[in-house]
């Protein structure tokens, strides 16, 4: 799917107002009543109805009239709200081809006014079979606001952006220093809005697309080092696999996809750390016939308790003030938001494991 950003120019101001009104209404409704859309938009004399026709034409909203007459944002409508925000800020001027697709995200090329190509990641939590999570697991407290996938996708984008911008949220990580300078090969975060994150382009392809490596042992050791470095800064990736590790022609890696990360203080942190480690073992053995224990240059795999912040805390990141999980909490990303997103990630992870077990059987 290619975005026709030119449509942005032809959507009238009042139509954008109505689109935002639907978005606001979805904070408490899955389907926003027509009366509420009219009230929030403040348009009179049928103005909202005229605008809705335009939004329906471009498939930015969806209309239902079963239980009651109402509207909801479509994924494209939410995409356009984020894109318009980026365009209004001068962050981008155009959207190009889709360069990546995952179970819960899409990645597009975007162009800046200076002609630089960036990556725009659109989070889409619950898009695939994981939609069943909402019905199968009641992870939303009754006291919280109405939960929907747009909200969860926004939380995922904010969390990912916060991790990549951790340099700016703690005196331990001055604003002019990026995560890369702390030994983490990650994209540079540029901007975030709603469920969309702008970041620098990555030189390379997912490890899963590399069927041969000149030095599989070297790449494996890079992966293990970064897994350890994250734990030493208070984080477990939780999805550290061949799909989220990029490798370039020089066989240097870049780590992507951070919303599912948890603190090393999480009760299941050690289990999740070991799971990431086993994923690497399994992939390198299956794809490259590489066994770390047979590598003369290899090292023993790290033990969680020897490298992680929290618990025993003997690793190089043992000073809690230097841990990135603490920095994230200091960034304004609330504990309630962390819990809500982590609950979804945990439920999703369990469903993935169940699917994998069923496939093996």
Tab-separated table of C-alpha atoms in Angstrom:
chain	number	residue	atom	x	y	z
A	1	UNK	CA	0.000	0.000	0.000
A	2	UNK	CA	1.343	3.409	-0.988
A	3	UNK	CA	0.180	6.555	0.720
A	4	UNK	CA	-1.061	9.267	-1.592
A	5	UNK	CA	0.045	12.181	0.555
A	6	UNK	CA	-1.381	14.556	-2.044
A	7	UNK	CA	-4.795	13.760	-0.582
A	8	UNK	CA	-3.727	15.720	2.492
A	9	UNK	CA	-3.818	18.909	0.433
A	10	UNK	CA	-7.414	18.401	-0.640
A	11	UNK	CA	-8.963	17.483	2.678
A	12	UNK	CA	-10.638	20.588	4.050
A	13	UNK	CA	-9.853	22.042	7.437
A	14	UNK	CA	-13.269	21.143	8.840
A	15	UNK	CA	-12.840	17.546	7.671
A	16	UNK	CA	-9.604	17.296	9.644
A	17	UNK	CA	-11.492	18.724	12.584
A	18	UNK	CA	-14.074	15.952	12.309
A	19	UNK	CA	-11.377	13.296	11.914
A	20	UNK	CA	-9.708	14.487	15.117
A	21	UNK	CA	-13.134	14.505	16.786
A	22	UNK	CA	-13.593	10.823	15.924
A	23	UNK	CA	-10.130	10.131	17.304
A	24	UNK	CA	-10.964	11.928	20.545
A	25	UNK	CA	-14.258	10.079	20.841
A	26	UNK	CA	-12.485	6.739	20.514
A	27	UNK	CA	-10.776	7.335	23.843
A	28	UNK	CA	-14.035	6.165	25.409
A	29	UNK	CA	-15.914	4.499	22.559
A	30	UNK	CA	-15.083	1.820	20.021
A	31	UNK	CA	-17.765	3.358	17.825
A	32	UNK	CA	-18.210	7.101	18.261
A	33	UNK	CA	-21.873	8.211	18.179
A	34	UNK	CA	-22.763	10.781	15.546
A	35	UNK	CA	-24.008	13.151	18.244
A	36	UNK	CA	-20.625	13.039	19.988
A	37	UNK	CA	-18.772	13.733	16.724
A	38	UNK	CA	-20.978	16.783	16.187
A	39	UNK	CA	-20.470	17.978	19.758
A	40	UNK	CA	-16.677	17.618	19.743
A	41	UNK	CA	-16.195	19.149	16.296
A	42	UNK	CA	-18.431	22.101	17.128
A	43	UNK	CA	-19.624	22.306	13.522
A	44	UNK	CA	-23.186	23.471	12.980
A	45	UNK	CA	-25.885	23.213	10.328
A	46	UNK	CA	-24.872	19.744	9.135
A	47	UNK	CA	-21.243	20.691	8.641
A	48	UNK	CA	-19.967	17.537	10.293
A	49	UNK	CA	-22.141	15.316	8.079
A	50	UNK	CA	-20.693	16.892	4.946
A	51	UNK	CA	-17.153	16.363	6.236
A	52	UNK	CA	-17.864	12.749	7.154
A	53	UNK	CA	-18.851	12.052	3.538
A	54	UNK	CA	-15.443	13.309	2.458
A	55	UNK	CA	-13.667	11.177	5.063
A	56	UNK	CA	-15.663	8.106	4.035
A	57	UNK	CA	-14.723	8.740	0.419
A	58	UNK	CA	-11.030	8.559	1.297
A	59	UNK	CA	-11.621	5.600	3.667
A	60	UNK	CA	-10.329	7.497	6.684
A	61	UNK	CA	-13.351	6.578	8.815
A	62	UNK	CA	-15.716	3.621	8.922
A	63	UNK	CA	-19.469	3.937	9.439
A	64	UNK	CA	-21.681	1.455	11.298
A	65	UNK	CA	-25.381	1.600	12.027
A	66	UNK	CA	-26.144	-1.615	13.896
A	67	UNK	CA	-26.417	-0.906	17.615
A	68	UNK	CA	-26.353	2.823	16.954
A	69	UNK	CA	-25.213	5.277	14.296
A	70	UNK	CA	-21.496	5.989	14.680
A	71	UNK	CA	-17.997	6.146	13.240
A	72	UNK	CA	-14.535	4.882	14.017
A	73	UNK	CA	-11.126	5.685	12.627
A	74	UNK	CA	-9.702	3.283	10.087
A	75	UNK	CA	-5.995	2.407	10.256
A	76	UNK	CA	-5.536	4.672	7.233
A	77	UNK	CA	-7.296	7.506	9.043
A	78	UNK	CA	-4.969	7.153	12.019
A	79	UNK	CA	-2.004	6.967	9.643
A	80	UNK	CA	-3.075	10.200	7.963
A	81	UNK	CA	-3.414	12.024	11.276
A	82	UNK	CA	0.168	11.095	12.155
A	83	UNK	CA	1.465	11.916	8.680
A	84	UNK	CA	-0.295	15.292	8.674
A	85	UNK	CA	1.308	16.094	12.020
A	86	UNK	CA	4.750	15.273	10.617
A	87	UNK	CA	4.071	17.340	7.484
A	88	UNK	CA	2.816	20.302	9.523
A	89	UNK	CA	5.979	20.171	11.640
A	90	UNK	CA	8.139	20.151	8.525
A	91	UNK	CA	9.568	16.755	9.434
A	92	UNK	CA	8.634	15.135	6.107
A	93	UNK	CA	7.298	16.168	2.712
A	94	UNK	CA	6.500	12.803	1.153
A	95	UNK	CA	5.850	9.133	1.793
A	96	UNK	CA	7.261	6.434	-0.447
A	97	UNK	CA	7.187	2.671	-0.660
A	98	UNK	CA	6.681	0.229	2.149
A	99	UNK	CA	10.046	-1.312	3.008
A	100	UNK	CA	9.072	-3.570	5.875
A	101	UNK	CA	6.054	-5.342	7.284
A	102	UNK	CA	5.691	-7.228	10.534
A	103	UNK	CA	2.917	-8.740	12.579
A	104	UNK	CA	2.419	-5.495	14.435
A	105	UNK	CA	4.028	-2.748	12.350
A	106	UNK	CA	4.643	-1.367	8.870
A	107	UNK	CA	7.716	0.608	7.824
A	108	UNK	CA	7.727	3.170	5.009
A	109	UNK	CA	10.342	5.323	3.369
A	110	UNK	CA	9.700	9.034	3.871
A	111	UNK	CA	11.439	12.074	2.450
A	112	UNK	CA	12.455	15.251	4.273
A	113	UNK	CA	12.520	18.737	2.777
A	114	UNK	CA	16.309	18.392	2.428
A	115	UNK	CA	15.904	15.207	0.405
A	116	UNK	CA	17.020	12.882	3.191
A	117	UNK	CA	15.355	9.482	3.353
A	118	UNK	CA	14.058	8.419	6.763
A	119	UNK	CA	12.081	5.428	7.970
A	120	UNK	CA	8.565	5.834	9.340
A	121	UNK	CA	7.382	2.950	11.504
A	122	UNK	CA	3.638	2.628	12.014
A	123	UNK	CA	2.736	0.452	14.987
A	124	UNK	CA	-0.319	-1.743	14.507
A	125	UNK	CA	-0.786	-3.726	17.679
A	126	UNK	CA	-3.360	-6.466	17.418
A	127	UNK	CA	-3.520	-6.476	13.618
A	128	UNK	CA	-3.085	-10.236	13.127
A	129	UNK	CA	-4.239	-13.286	15.050
A	130	UNK	CA	-3.175	-11.467	18.200
A	131	UNK	CA	-6.489	-9.620	18.057
A	132	UNK	CA	-7.780	-12.627	19.978
A	133	UNK	CA	-5.712	-11.454	22.935
A	134	UNK	CA	-8.343	-8.847	23.714
A	135	UNK	CA	-11.045	-11.493	24.028
A	136	UNK	CA	-8.884	-14.182	25.661
A	137	UNK	CA	-7.220	-12.147	28.370
A	138	UNK	CA	-8.746	-9.420	30.481
A	139	UNK	CA	-5.632	-7.309	31.051
A	140	UNK	CA	-7.333	-3.936	31.310
A	141	UNK	CA	-8.358	-2.812	34.773
A	142	UNK	CA	-11.951	-1.731	35.162
A	143	UNK	CA	-10.762	1.604	36.473
A	144	UNK	CA	-8.815	2.463	33.336
A	145	UNK	CA	-10.150	4.301	30.318
A	146	UNK	CA	-11.589	2.446	27.339
A	147	UNK	CA	-8.841	0.440	25.660
A	148	UNK	CA	-8.468	0.118	21.906
A	149	UNK	CA	-5.733	-0.875	19.517
A	150	UNK	CA	-5.058	2.706	18.474
A	151	UNK	CA	-4.230	3.560	22.069
A	152	UNK	CA	-1.961	0.529	22.481
A	153	UNK	CA	-0.200	1.319	19.201
A	154	UNK	CA	0.393	4.862	20.406
A	155	UNK	CA	1.877	3.544	23.662
A	156	UNK	CA	4.159	1.241	21.676
A	157	UNK	CA	5.400	4.148	19.552
A	158	UNK	CA	5.994	6.362	22.579
A	159	UNK	CA	7.880	3.611	24.388
A	160	UNK	CA	10.057	2.809	21.381
A	161	UNK	CA	10.829	6.495	20.856
A	162	UNK	CA	11.642	6.912	24.552
A	163	UNK	CA	14.164	4.073	24.426
A	164	UNK	CA	15.880	5.457	21.341
A	165	UNK	CA	15.883	8.959	22.835
A	166	UNK	CA	17.010	7.848	26.299
A	167	UNK	CA	19.921	10.257	25.876
A	168	UNK	CA	17.576	13.170	26.640
A	169	UNK	CA	15.785	11.924	29.742
A	170	UNK	CA	18.481	11.573	32.357
A	171	UNK	CA	21.533	13.516	33.475
A	172	UNK	CA	23.449	10.277	32.954
A	173	UNK	CA	22.652	10.508	29.249
A	174	UNK	CA	23.124	14.138	28.106
A	175	UNK	CA	20.949	15.328	25.256
A	176	UNK	CA	23.846	15.513	22.810
A	177	UNK	CA	24.770	11.882	23.283
A	178	UNK	CA	22.927	9.102	21.485
A	179	UNK	CA	22.408	5.512	22.587
A	180	UNK	CA	24.909	4.470	19.947
A	181	UNK	CA	27.647	6.217	21.906
A	182	UNK	CA	26.853	3.920	24.811
A	183	UNK	CA	27.521	0.873	22.683
A	184	UNK	CA	24.019	0.286	21.373
A	185	UNK	CA	23.753	0.003	17.576
A	186	UNK	CA	20.238	1.366	17.119
A	187	UNK	CA	18.517	3.772	14.698
A	188	UNK	CA	18.408	7.433	15.697
A	189	UNK	CA	14.933	8.597	16.693
A	190	UNK	CA	13.825	11.746	14.859
A	191	UNK	CA	10.201	12.319	15.873
A	192	UNK	CA	7.066	10.580	17.131
A	193	UNK	CA	3.364	11.238	16.737
A	194	UNK	CA	0.508	8.953	17.713
A	195	UNK	CA	1.494	5.439	16.555
A	196	UNK	CA	4.237	6.609	14.184
A	197	UNK	CA	7.968	6.876	14.834
A	198	UNK	CA	10.407	8.629	12.500
A	199	UNK	CA	13.949	7.304	12.596
A	200	UNK	CA	17.078	7.158	10.494
A	201	UNK	CA	17.330	4.518	7.793
A	202	UNK	CA	19.313	1.388	8.597
A	203	UNK	CA	22.067	0.136	6.341
A	204	UNK	CA	21.363	-3.560	6.081
A	205	UNK	CA	18.720	-6.272	5.976
A	206	UNK	CA	17.141	-8.454	8.665
A	207	UNK	CA	19.414	-11.304	9.685
A	208	UNK	CA	16.723	-13.728	8.582
A	209	UNK	CA	17.373	-12.623	4.978
A	210	UNK	CA	21.087	-13.424	5.165
A	211	UNK	CA	21.514	-17.077	4.261
A	212	UNK	CA	25.290	-16.945	4.413
A	213	UNK	CA	27.718	-15.067	6.624
A	214	UNK	CA	31.452	-14.811	6.140
A	215	UNK	CA	32.001	-14.894	9.898
A	216	UNK	CA	28.934	-16.229	11.694
A	217	UNK	CA	30.892	-16.407	14.961
A	218	UNK	CA	31.666	-12.692	14.833
A	219	UNK	CA	28.023	-11.800	14.189
A	220	UNK	CA	26.910	-14.132	16.969
A	221	UNK	CA	29.312	-12.526	19.427
A	222	UNK	CA	28.018	-9.061	18.487
A	223	UNK	CA	24.493	-10.242	19.261
A	224	UNK	CA	25.502	-11.720	22.608
A	225	UNK	CA	27.446	-8.584	23.525
A	226	UNK	CA	24.430	-6.363	22.874
A	227	UNK	CA	22.125	-8.697	24.782
A	228	UNK	CA	24.517	-8.411	27.737
A	229	UNK	CA	24.939	-4.643	27.347
A	230	UNK	CA	21.183	-4.124	27.460
A	231	UNK	CA	20.895	-6.191	30.638
A	232	UNK	CA	23.785	-4.239	32.129
A	233	UNK	CA	21.704	-1.101	31.554
A	234	UNK	CA	18.574	-2.566	33.081
A	235	UNK	CA	16.769	-3.897	29.997
A	236	UNK	CA	15.758	-7.201	28.424
A	237	UNK	CA	14.819	-6.976	24.740
A	238	UNK	CA	12.263	-9.838	24.861
A	239	UNK	CA	12.184	-10.303	21.082
A	240	UNK	CA	15.880	-10.524	20.240
A	241	UNK	CA	15.735	-12.681	17.131
A	242	UNK	CA	16.683	-12.817	13.462
A	243	UNK	CA	13.798	-10.522	12.508
A	244	UNK	CA	14.884	-7.694	14.823
A	245	UNK	CA	18.621	-7.832	14.163
A	246	UNK	CA	19.769	-6.036	11.019
A	247	UNK	CA	23.123	-6.828	9.427
A	248	UNK	CA	24.985	-4.814	6.776
A	249	UNK	CA	27.547	-5.809	4.154
A	250	UNK	CA	30.354	-5.503	6.705
A	251	UNK	CA	28.399	-7.892	8.932
A	252	UNK	CA	27.863	-5.289	11.647
A	253	UNK	CA	24.517	-5.447	13.404
A	254	UNK	CA	21.815	-2.932	14.282
A	255	UNK	CA	19.076	-3.665	16.806
A	256	UNK	CA	15.472	-2.691	16.092
A	257	UNK	CA	12.014	-3.056	17.668
A	258	UNK	CA	11.905	-1.977	21.309
A	259	UNK	CA	8.282	-1.669	22.554
A	260	UNK	CA	8.292	-5.108	24.180
A	261	UNK	CA	11.406	-4.419	26.278
A	262	UNK	CA	11.095	-4.917	30.023
A	263	UNK	CA	13.163	-3.939	33.027
A	264	UNK	CA	15.611	-6.424	34.517
A	265	UNK	CA	13.521	-5.933	37.663
A	266	UNK	CA	10.550	-7.564	35.935
A	267	UNK	CA	9.629	-10.817	37.738
A	268	UNK	CA	10.139	-12.803	34.514
A	269	UNK	CA	13.232	-10.909	33.345
A	270	UNK	CA	15.666	-13.804	33.728
A	271	UNK	CA	13.344	-16.186	31.910
A	272	UNK	CA	12.918	-13.688	29.063
A	273	UNK	CA	16.672	-13.069	28.882
A	274	UNK	CA	17.327	-16.812	28.582
A	275	UNK	CA	14.591	-17.063	25.958
A	276	UNK	CA	16.328	-14.414	23.830
A	277	UNK	CA	19.595	-16.294	24.250
A	278	UNK	CA	18.041	-19.595	23.172
A	279	UNK	CA	16.490	-17.932	20.118
A	280	UNK	CA	19.967	-16.895	18.987
A	281	UNK	CA	21.369	-20.377	19.627
A	282	UNK	CA	18.581	-22.018	17.660
A	283	UNK	CA	18.794	-19.677	14.682
A	284	UNK	CA	22.583	-19.721	14.294
A	285	UNK	CA	22.630	-23.511	14.531
A	286	UNK	CA	19.793	-23.987	12.055
A	287	UNK	CA	20.851	-21.358	9.519
A	288	UNK	CA	24.665	-21.304	9.729
A	289	UNK	CA	25.433	-24.604	11.490
A	290	UNK	CA	27.262	-22.514	14.077
A	291	UNK	CA	27.805	-23.752	17.625
A	292	UNK	CA	29.226	-21.196	20.028
A	293	UNK	CA	30.735	-23.876	22.271
A	294	UNK	CA	32.865	-25.124	19.356
A	295	UNK	CA	34.223	-21.675	18.447
A	296	UNK	CA	37.868	-21.183	19.454
A	297	UNK	CA	37.220	-17.437	19.721
A	298	UNK	CA	33.940	-17.940	21.488
A	299	UNK	CA	33.147	-17.072	25.071
A	300	UNK	CA	30.791	-18.522	27.588
A	301	UNK	CA	27.296	-17.177	27.242
A	302	UNK	CA	26.469	-14.519	29.835
A	303	UNK	CA	24.530	-15.447	32.951
A	304	UNK	CA	21.680	-13.063	33.649
A	305	UNK	CA	22.633	-12.576	37.286
A	306	UNK	CA	26.177	-11.635	36.321
A	307	UNK	CA	25.252	-8.847	33.937
A	308	UNK	CA	21.835	-7.501	34.888
A	309	UNK	CA	20.887	-4.426	36.876
A	310	UNK	CA	18.705	-5.341	39.827
A	311	UNK	CA	18.696	-8.589	41.751
A	312	UNK	CA	22.317	-9.526	42.325
A	313	UNK	CA	23.439	-6.519	40.301
A	314	UNK	CA	27.047	-7.511	39.794
A	315	UNK	CA	27.223	-6.431	36.187
A	316	UNK	CA	28.903	-3.348	34.797
A	317	UNK	CA	25.518	-1.608	34.883
A	318	UNK	CA	24.948	-2.328	38.555
A	319	UNK	CA	24.624	1.372	39.414
A	320	UNK	CA	20.863	1.773	39.297
A	321	UNK	CA	21.185	5.488	38.455
A	322	UNK	CA	22.747	4.536	35.132
A	323	UNK	CA	20.051	2.082	34.113
A	324	UNK	CA	17.897	2.900	31.107
A	325	UNK	CA	14.754	1.432	32.622
A	326	UNK	CA	14.967	4.089	35.343
A	327	UNK	CA	15.564	6.748	32.682
A	328	UNK	CA	12.458	5.628	30.831
A	329	UNK	CA	10.336	6.087	33.939
A	330	UNK	CA	11.827	9.562	34.313
A	331	UNK	CA	10.837	10.468	30.763
A	332	UNK	CA	7.161	11.005	31.532
A	333	UNK	CA	6.139	7.590	30.198
A	334	UNK	CA	3.881	6.760	33.149
A	335	UNK	CA	3.934	3.543	35.130
A	336	UNK	CA	0.288	2.935	34.219
A	337	UNK	CA	1.162	3.208	30.538
A	338	UNK	CA	4.096	0.846	31.002
A	339	UNK	CA	1.874	-1.688	32.774
A	340	UNK	CA	-0.857	-1.512	30.139
A	341	UNK	CA	1.545	-1.980	27.249
A	342	UNK	CA	3.563	-4.650	29.052
A	343	UNK	CA	0.341	-6.534	29.787
A	344	UNK	CA	-0.497	-6.586	26.099
A	345	UNK	CA	3.035	-7.643	25.172
A	346	UNK	CA	2.946	-10.432	27.766
A	347	UNK	CA	-0.411	-11.681	26.506
A	348	UNK	CA	0.827	-11.520	22.927
A	349	UNK	CA	4.014	-13.371	23.839
A	350	UNK	CA	2.027	-16.184	25.448
A	351	UNK	CA	-0.186	-16.490	22.392
A	352	UNK	CA	2.889	-16.662	20.160
A	353	UNK	CA	4.324	-19.431	22.309
A	354	UNK	CA	1.034	-21.326	22.134
A	355	UNK	CA	1.005	-20.995	18.340
A	356	UNK	CA	4.612	-22.216	18.116
A	357	UNK	CA	3.815	-25.224	20.309
A	358	UNK	CA	0.810	-26.082	18.140
A	359	UNK	CA	2.963	-25.880	14.995
A	360	UNK	CA	5.591	-28.188	16.515
A	361	UNK	CA	2.902	-30.735	17.402
